[in-house]
GROMACS .gro file of C-alpha atoms in nm:
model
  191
    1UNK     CA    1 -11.618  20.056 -30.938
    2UNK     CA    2 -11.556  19.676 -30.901
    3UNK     CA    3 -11.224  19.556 -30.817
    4UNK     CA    4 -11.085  19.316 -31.120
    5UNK     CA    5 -10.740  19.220 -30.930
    6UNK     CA    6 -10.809  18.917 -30.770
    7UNK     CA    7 -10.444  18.833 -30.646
    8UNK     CA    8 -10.433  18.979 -30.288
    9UNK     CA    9 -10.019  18.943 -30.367
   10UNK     CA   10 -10.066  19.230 -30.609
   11UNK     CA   11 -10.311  19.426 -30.399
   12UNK     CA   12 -10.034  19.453 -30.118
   13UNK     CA   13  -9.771  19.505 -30.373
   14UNK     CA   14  -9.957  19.791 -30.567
   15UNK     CA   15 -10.103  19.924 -30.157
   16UNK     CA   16  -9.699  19.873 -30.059
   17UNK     CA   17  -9.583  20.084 -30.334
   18UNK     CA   18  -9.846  20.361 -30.274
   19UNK     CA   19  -9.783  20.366 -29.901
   20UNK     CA   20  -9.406  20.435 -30.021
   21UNK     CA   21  -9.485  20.709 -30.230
   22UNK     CA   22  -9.685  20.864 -30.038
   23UNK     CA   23  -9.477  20.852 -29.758
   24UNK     CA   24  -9.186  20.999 -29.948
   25UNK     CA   25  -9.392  21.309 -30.071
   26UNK     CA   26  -9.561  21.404 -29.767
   27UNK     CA   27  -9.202  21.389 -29.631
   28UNK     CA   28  -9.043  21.625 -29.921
   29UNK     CA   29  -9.396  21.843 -29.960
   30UNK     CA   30  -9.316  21.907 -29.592
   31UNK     CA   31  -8.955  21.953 -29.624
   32UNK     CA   32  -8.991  22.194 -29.839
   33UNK     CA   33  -9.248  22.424 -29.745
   34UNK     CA   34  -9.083  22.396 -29.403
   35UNK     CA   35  -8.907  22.720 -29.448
   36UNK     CA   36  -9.178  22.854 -29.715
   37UNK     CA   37  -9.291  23.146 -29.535
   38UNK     CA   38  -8.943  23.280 -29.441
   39UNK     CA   39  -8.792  23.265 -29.812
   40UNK     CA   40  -9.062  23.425 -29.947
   41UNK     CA   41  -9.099  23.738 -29.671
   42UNK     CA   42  -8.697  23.736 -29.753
   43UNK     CA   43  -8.751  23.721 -30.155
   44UNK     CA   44  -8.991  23.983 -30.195
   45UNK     CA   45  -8.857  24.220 -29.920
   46UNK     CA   46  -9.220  24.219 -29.734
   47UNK     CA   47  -9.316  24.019 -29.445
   48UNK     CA   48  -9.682  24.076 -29.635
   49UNK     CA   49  -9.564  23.802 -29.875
   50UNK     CA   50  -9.487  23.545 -29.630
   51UNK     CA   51  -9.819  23.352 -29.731
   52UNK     CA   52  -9.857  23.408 -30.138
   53UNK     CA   53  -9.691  23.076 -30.179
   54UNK     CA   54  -9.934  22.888 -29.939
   55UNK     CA   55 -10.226  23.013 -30.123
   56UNK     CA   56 -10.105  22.988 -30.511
   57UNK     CA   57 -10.013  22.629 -30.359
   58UNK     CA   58 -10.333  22.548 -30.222
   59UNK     CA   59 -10.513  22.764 -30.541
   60UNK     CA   60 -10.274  22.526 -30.766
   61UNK     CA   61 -10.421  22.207 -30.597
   62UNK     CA   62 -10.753  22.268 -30.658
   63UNK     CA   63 -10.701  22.386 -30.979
   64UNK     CA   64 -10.525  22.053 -31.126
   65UNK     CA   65 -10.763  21.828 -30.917
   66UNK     CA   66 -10.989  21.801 -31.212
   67UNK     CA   67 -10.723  21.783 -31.500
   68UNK     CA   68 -10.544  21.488 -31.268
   69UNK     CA   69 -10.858  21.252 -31.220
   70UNK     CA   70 -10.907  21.297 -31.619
   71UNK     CA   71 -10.524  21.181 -31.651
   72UNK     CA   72 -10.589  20.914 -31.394
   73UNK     CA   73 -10.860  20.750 -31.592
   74UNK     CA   74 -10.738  20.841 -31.937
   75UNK     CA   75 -10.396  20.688 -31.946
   76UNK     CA   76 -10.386  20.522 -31.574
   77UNK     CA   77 -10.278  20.522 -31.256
   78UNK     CA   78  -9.922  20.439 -31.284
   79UNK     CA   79  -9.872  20.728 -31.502
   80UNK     CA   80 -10.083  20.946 -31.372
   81UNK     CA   81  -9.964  20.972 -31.002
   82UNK     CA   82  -9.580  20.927 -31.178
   83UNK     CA   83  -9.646  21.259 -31.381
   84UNK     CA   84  -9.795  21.435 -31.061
   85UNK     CA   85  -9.455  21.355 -30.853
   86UNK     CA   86  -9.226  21.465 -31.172
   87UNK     CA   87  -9.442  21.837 -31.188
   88UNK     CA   88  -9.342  21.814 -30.825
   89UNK     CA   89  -9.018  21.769 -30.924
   90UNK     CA   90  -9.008  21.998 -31.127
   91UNK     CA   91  -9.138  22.225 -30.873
   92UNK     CA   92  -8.905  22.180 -30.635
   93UNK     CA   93  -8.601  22.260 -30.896
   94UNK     CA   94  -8.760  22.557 -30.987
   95UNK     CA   95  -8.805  22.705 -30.633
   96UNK     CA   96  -8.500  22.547 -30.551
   97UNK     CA   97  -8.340  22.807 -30.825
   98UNK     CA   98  -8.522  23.085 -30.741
   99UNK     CA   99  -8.383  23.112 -30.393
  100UNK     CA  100  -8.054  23.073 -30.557
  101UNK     CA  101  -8.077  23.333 -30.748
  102UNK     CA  102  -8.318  23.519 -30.552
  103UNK     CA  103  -8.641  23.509 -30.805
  104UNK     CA  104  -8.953  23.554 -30.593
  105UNK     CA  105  -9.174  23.513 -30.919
  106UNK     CA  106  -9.001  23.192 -30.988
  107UNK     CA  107  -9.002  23.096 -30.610
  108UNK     CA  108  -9.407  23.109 -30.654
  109UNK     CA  109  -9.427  22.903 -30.969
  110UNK     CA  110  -9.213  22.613 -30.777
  111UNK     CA  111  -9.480  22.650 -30.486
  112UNK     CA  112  -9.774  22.663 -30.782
  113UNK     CA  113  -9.579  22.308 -30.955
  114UNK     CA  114  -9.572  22.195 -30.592
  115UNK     CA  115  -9.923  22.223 -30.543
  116UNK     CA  116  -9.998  22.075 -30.877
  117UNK     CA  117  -9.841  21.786 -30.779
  118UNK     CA  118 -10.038  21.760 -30.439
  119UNK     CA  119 -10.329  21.704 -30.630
  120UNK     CA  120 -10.222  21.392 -30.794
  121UNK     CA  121 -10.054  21.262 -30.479
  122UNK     CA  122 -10.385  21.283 -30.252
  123UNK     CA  123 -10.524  21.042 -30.557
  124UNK     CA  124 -10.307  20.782 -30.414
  125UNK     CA  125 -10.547  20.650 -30.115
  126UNK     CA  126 -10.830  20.653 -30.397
  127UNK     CA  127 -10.601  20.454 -30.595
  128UNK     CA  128 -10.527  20.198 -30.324
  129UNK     CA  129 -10.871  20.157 -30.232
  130UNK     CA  130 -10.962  20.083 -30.600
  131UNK     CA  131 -10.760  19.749 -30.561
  132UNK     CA  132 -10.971  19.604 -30.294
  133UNK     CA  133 -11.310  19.453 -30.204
  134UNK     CA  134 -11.499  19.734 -30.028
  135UNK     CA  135 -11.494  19.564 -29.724
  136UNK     CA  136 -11.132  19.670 -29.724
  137UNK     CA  137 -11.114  19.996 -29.878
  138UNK     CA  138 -11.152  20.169 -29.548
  139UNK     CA  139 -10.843  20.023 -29.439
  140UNK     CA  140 -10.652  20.088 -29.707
  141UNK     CA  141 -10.722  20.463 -29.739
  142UNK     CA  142 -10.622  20.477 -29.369
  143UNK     CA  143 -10.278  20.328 -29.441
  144UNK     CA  144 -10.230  20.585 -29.706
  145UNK     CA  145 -10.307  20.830 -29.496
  146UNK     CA  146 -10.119  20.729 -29.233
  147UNK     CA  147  -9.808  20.703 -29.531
  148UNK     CA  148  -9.867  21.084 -29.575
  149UNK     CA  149  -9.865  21.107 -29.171
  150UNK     CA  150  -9.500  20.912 -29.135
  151UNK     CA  151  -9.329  21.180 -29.423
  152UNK     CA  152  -9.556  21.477 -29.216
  153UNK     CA  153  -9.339  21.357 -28.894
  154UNK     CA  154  -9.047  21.303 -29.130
  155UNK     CA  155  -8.955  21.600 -29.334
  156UNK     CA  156  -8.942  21.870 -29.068
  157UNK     CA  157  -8.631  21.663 -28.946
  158UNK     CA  158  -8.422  21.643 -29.278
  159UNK     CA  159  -8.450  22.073 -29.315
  160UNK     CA  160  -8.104  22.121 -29.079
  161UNK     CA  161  -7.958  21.836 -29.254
  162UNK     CA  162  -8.049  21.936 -29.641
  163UNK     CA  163  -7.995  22.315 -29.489
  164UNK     CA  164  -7.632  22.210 -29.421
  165UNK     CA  165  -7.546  21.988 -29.715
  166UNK     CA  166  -7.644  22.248 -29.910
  167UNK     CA  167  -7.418  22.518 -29.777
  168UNK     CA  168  -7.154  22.292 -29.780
  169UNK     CA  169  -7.160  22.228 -30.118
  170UNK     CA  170  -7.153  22.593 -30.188
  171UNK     CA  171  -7.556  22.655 -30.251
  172UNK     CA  172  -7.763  22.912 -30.064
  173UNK     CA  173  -7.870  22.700 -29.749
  174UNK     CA  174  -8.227  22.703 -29.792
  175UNK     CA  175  -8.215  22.589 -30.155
  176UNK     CA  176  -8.093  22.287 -29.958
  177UNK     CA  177  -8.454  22.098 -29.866
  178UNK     CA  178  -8.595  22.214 -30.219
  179UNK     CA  179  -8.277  21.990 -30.349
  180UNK     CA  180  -8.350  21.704 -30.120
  181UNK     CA  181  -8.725  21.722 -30.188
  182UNK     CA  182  -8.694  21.698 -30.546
  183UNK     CA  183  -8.485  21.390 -30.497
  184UNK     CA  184  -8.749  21.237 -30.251
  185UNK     CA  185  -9.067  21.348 -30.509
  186UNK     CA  186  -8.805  21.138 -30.810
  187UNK     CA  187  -8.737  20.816 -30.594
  188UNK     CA  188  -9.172  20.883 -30.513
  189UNK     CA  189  -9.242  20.891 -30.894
  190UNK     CA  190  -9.034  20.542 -30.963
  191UNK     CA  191  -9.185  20.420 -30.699
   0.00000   0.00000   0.00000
């Protein structure tokens, strides 16, 4: 595909904005999975269970890979990787209510949403590089990988902090970083 964009103003405005939102979901993706294997061992009252919501994550991603590229190219970018961060969103309310009220089922469609949303986000670097001359796409793609790097490093560090806001507004402490990842996914998706 042949870049039409032409304005290297809006290249680094459009590459800026994906570097953001990447950034920001890698950083709430990790925030919240963070803890993952510990609520679900605790929700389902088997250690055996610690890794279900890896898998139906990962089995999620691949799944909606497909149905996100079609969205992508059907109704556009913007939209499309918007959409993918709500269903992550979404996710992260869901699971975020499930430890809450101590739904294991639920807990594992959040991480299933979650996953979902993965899918669109790793569309972002292809996105970026679509904006630039292929001498440059290379580039790009590495700074939106190295977006995704900067929330990796990130999000480990907010789990004490959304841990204890949570409990001190009353919620179950590790419905905390669900919480704060869901807010990080919506400022990704206006991004």
């Amino acid at each position: 595909m042949t870049t039409s964009i032409t304005s290297e103003s809006i290249r680094r405005r459009i590459s800026g904005a994906l570097f953001a939102g990447q950034s920001l979901f890698s950083a709430a993706v990790i925030l919240s999975f963070t803890l993952t294997s510990i609520i679900a061992a605790d929700l389902s009252g088997s250690d055996s269970a610690a890794g279900l919501p890896t898998t139906i994550t990962l089995i999620s991603r691949a799944a909606l890979a497909y149905p996100v590229g079609w969205i992508l190219d059907r109704f556009g970018r913007r939209l499309g990787l918007s959409l993918g961060f709500l269903i992550g969103v979404a996710g992260s309310l869901v699971a975020a209510w499930s430890v809450i009220n101590g739904s294991f089922a639920g807990f594992l469609a959040g991480a299933a949403l979650l996953g979902g949303s993965r899918a669109s986000s790793e569309q972002s670097r292809y996105v970026a590089a679509e904006v630039y001359p292929s001498p440059s796409r290379a580039k790009v793609i590495g700074w939106i990988v190295f977006a995704g790097t900067i929330g990796a490093i990130a999000g480990p560090s907010l789990v004490e902090p959304a841990a204890t806001l949570a409990e001190n507004a009353g919620i179950v402490e590790f419905a905390g970083p669900f919480l704060v990842a869901a807010l990080m996914l919506f400022v990704a998706a206006i991004v």
